[in-house]
Coordinates of N, CA and C in Angstrom, one line a residue:
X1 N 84.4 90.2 106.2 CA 85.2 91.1 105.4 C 84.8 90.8 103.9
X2 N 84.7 91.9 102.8 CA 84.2 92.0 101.7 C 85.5 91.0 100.8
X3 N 85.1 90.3 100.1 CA 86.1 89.0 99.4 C 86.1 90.0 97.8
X4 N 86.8 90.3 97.4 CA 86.8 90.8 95.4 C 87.9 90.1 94.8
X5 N 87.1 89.1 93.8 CA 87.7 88.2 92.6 C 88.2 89.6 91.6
X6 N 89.7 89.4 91.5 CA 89.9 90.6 90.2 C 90.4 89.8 89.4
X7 N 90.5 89.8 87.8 CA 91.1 89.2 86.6 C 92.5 90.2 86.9
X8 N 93.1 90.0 86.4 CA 95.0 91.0 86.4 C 95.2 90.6 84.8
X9 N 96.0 91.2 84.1 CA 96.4 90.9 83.0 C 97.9 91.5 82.8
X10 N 98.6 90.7 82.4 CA 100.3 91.1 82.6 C 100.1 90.9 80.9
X11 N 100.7 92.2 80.2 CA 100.2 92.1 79.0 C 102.1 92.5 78.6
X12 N 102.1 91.5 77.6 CA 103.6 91.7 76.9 C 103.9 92.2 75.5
X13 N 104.3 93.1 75.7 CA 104.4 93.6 73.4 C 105.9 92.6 73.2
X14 N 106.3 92.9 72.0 CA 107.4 92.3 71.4 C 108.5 92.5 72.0
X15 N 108.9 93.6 72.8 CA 110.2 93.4 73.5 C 109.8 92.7 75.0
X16 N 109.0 92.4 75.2 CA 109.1 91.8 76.3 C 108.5 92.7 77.5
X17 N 108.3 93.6 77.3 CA 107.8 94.8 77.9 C 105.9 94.3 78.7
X18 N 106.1 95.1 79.9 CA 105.0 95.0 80.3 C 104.2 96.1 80.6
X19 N 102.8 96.1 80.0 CA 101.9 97.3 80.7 C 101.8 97.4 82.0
X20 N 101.5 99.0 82.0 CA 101.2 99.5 83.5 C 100.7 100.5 83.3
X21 N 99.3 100.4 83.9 CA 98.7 101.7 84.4 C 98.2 102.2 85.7
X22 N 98.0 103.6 85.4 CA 98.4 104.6 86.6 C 96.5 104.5 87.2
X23 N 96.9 104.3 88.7 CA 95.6 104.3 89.3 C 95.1 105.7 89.5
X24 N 94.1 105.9 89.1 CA 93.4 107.3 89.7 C 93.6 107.9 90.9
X25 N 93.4 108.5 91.9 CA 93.8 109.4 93.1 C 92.4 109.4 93.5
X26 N 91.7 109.1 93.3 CA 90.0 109.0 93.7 C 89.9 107.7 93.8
X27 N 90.6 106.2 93.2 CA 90.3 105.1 93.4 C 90.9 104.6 94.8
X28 N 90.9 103.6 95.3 CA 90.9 102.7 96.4 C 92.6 102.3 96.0
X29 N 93.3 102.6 96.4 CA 95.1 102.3 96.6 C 95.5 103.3 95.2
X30 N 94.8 104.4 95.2 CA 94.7 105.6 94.4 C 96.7 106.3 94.0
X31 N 97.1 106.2 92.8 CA 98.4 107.4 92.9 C 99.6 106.2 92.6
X32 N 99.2 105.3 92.5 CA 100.1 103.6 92.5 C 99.7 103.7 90.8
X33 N 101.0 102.4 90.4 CA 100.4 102.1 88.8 C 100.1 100.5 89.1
X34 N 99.9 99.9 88.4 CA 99.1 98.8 88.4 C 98.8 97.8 87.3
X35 N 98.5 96.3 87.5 CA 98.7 95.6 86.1 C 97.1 96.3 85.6
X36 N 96.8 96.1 84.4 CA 95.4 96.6 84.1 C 94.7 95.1 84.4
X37 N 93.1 95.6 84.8 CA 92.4 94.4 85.1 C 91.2 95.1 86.0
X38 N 90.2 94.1 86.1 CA 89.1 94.5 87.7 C 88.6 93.3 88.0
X39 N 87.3 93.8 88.3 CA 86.3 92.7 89.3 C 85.4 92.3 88.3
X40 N 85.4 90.8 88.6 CA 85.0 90.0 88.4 C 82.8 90.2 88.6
X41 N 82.0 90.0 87.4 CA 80.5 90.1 87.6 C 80.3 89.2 87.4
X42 N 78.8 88.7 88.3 CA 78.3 86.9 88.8 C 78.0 86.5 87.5
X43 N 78.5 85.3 87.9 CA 78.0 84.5 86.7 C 78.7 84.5 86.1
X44 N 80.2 85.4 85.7 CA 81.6 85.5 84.9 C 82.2 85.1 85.0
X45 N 83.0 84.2 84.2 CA 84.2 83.6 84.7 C 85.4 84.7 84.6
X46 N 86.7 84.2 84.9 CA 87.7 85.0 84.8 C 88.0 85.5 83.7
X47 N 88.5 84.3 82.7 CA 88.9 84.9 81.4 C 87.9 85.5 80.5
X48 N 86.5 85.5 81.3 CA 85.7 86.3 80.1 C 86.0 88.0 81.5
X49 N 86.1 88.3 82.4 CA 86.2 89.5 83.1 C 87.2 89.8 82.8
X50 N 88.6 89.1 82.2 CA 89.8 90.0 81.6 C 89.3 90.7 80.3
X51 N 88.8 89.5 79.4 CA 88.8 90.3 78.3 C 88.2 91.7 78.1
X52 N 86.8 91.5 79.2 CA 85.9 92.6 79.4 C 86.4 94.3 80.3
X53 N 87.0 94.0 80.6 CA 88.3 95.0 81.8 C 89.1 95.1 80.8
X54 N 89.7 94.4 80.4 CA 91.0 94.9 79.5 C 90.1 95.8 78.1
X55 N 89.0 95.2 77.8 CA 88.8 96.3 76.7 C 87.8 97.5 76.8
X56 N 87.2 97.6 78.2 CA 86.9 98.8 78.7 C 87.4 99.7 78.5
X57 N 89.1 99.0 79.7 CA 90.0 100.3 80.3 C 90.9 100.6 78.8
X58 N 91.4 99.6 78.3 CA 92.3 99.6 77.2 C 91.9 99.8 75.7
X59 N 91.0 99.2 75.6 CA 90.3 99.2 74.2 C 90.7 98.5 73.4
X60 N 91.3 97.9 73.7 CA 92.1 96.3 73.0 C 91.0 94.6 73.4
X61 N 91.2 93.7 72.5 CA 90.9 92.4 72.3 C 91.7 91.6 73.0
X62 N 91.3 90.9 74.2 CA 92.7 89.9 74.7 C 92.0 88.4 73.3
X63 N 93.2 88.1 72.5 CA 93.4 87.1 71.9 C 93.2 85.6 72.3
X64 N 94.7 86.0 72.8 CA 95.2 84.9 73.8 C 95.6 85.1 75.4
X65 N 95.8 84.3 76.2 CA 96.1 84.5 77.8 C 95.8 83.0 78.4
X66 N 96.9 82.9 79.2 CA 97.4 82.1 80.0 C 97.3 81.9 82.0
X67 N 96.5 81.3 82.3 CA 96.8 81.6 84.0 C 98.2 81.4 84.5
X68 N 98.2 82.8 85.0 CA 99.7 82.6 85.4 C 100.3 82.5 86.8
X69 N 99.5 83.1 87.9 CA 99.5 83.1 89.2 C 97.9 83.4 90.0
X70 N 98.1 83.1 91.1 CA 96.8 83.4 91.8 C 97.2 84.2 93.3
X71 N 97.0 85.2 93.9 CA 97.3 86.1 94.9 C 96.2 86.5 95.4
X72 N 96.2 85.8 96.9 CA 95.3 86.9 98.0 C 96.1 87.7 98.6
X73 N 95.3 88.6 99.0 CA 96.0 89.7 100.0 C 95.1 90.4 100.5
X74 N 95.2 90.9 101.8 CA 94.2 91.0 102.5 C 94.5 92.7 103.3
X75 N 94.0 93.8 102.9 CA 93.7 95.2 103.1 C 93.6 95.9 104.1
X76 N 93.1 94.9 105.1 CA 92.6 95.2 106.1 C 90.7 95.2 105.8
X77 N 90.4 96.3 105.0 CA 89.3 96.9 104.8 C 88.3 95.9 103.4
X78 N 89.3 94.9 103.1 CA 88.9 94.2 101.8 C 89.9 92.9 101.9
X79 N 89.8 92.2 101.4 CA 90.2 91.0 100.8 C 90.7 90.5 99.3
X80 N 91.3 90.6 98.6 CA 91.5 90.1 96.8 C 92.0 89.2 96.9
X81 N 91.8 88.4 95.8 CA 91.9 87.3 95.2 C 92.1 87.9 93.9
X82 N 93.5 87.9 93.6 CA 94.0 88.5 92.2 C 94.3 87.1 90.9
X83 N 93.4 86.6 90.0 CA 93.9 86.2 89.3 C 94.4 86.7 87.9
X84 N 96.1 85.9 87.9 CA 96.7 86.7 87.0 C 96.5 86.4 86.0
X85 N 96.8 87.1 84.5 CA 96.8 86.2 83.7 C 97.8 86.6 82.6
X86 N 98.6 85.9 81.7 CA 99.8 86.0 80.4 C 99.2 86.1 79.3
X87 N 99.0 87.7 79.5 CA 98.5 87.6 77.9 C 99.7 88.1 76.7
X88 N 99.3 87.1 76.0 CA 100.2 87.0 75.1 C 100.1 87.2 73.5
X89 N 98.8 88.1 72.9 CA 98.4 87.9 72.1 C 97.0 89.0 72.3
X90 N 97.1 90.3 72.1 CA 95.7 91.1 71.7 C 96.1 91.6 70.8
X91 N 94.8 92.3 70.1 CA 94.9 93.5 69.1 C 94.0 94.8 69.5
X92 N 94.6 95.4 68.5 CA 94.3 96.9 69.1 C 95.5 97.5 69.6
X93 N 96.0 99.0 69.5 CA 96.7 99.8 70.5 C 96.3 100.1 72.2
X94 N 97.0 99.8 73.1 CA 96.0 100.2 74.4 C 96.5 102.0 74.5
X95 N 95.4 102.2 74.7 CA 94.8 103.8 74.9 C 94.0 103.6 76.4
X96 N 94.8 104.4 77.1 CA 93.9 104.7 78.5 C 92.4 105.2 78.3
X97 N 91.4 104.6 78.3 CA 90.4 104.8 78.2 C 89.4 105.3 79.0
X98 N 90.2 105.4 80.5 CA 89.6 105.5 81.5 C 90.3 106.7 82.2
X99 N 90.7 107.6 81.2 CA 92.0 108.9 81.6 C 92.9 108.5 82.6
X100 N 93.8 107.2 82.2 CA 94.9 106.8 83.3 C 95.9 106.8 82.0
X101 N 97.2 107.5 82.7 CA 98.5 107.2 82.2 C 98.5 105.7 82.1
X102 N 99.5 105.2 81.1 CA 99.9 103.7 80.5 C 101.5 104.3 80.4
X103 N 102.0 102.9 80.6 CA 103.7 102.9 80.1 C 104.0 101.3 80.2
X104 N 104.8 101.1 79.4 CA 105.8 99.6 79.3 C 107.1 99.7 80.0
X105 N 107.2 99.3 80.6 CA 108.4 98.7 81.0 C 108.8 97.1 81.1
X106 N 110.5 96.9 81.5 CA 110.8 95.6 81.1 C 110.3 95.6 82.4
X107 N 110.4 93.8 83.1 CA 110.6 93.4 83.9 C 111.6 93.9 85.3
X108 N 112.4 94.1 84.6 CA 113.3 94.8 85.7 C 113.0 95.8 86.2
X109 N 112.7 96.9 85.7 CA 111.9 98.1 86.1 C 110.9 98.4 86.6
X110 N 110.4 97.1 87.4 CA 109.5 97.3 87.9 C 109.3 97.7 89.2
X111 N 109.1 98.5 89.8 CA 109.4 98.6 91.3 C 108.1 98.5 92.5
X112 N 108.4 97.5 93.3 CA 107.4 96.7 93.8 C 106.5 98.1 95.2
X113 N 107.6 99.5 95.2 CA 106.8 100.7 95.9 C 105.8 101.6 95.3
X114 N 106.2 101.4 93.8 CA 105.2 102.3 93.1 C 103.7 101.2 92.9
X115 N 103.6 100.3 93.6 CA 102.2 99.6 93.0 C 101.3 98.9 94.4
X116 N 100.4 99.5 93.6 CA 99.7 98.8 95.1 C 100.4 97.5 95.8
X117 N 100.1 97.1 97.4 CA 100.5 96.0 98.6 C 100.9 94.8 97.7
X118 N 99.5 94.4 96.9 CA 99.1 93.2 96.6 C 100.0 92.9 95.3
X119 N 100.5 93.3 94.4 CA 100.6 93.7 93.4 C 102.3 93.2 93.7
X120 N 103.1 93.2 94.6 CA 104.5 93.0 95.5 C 104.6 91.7 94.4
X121 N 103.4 90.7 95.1 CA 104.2 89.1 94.8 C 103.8 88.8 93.5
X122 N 102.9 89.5 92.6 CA 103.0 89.2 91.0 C 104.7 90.2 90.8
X123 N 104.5 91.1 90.7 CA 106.3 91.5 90.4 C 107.5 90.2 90.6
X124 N 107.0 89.7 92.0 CA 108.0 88.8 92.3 C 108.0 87.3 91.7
X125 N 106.8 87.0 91.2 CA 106.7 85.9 90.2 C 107.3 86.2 88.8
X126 N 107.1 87.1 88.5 CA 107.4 87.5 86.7 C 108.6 87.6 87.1
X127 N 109.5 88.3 88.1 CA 111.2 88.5 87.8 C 111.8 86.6 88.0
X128 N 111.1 85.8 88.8 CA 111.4 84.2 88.9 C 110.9 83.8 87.7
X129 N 110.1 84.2 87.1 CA 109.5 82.9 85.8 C 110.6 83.8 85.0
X130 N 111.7 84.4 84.4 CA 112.2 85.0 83.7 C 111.3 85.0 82.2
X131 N 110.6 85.8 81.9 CA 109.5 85.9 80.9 C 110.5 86.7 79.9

């Protein structure tokens, strides 16, 4: 079964709020919203594959970021290995850069049906770490 390292970035503005973007309908767990982030290229470590994903999709600088959780979950058809991360510190406005809707929400509002399988037990770590 195909193994994919993804970087995740749980990205926080001043109220505490977190990003989320809308997955394409053509992608793979397609119509879900999702933390922003991707896959990992050889030779890359993690925190250089967030910064690089985050300013693809976003167009933002990750600053600063923290590891915050680690999550496999397994697809059936694929395998991830989601590492998270707390960023806590970019510049730039994020602009979907990749024609995906973005929105903030707090923590609470997060609802663990609108987002891809995998995506369940980071929700459920952020509402426990009370952030």
């Amino acid at each position: 079964m195909k193994q994919i390292d993804v970087a995740v970035a749980i990205m926080l503005n001043t109220e505490q709020q977190v990003l989320t973007s809308w997955r394409q309908l053509h992608q793979h767990q397609g119509g879900l919203w999702e933390f922003p982030g991707g896959k990992r290229e050889p030779d890359e470590s993690m925190f250089d594959t967030l910064q690089r994903e985050i300013h693809e999709e976003l167009g933002v600088s990750v600053e600063t970021a923290a590891p915050f959780v680690r999550i496999e979950h397994d697809y059936g058809d694929k395998q991830v290995s989601l590492d998270v991360w707390l960023v806590s510190h970019f510049t730039g406005e994020p602009q979907g850069k990749e024609g995906q809707a973005l929105r903030w929400q707090t923590i609470d509002e997060l609802e663990k049906g609108e987002f891809p399988a995998a995506n369940a037990a980071i929700i459920e770590a952020l509402q426990r770490a009370s952030i």
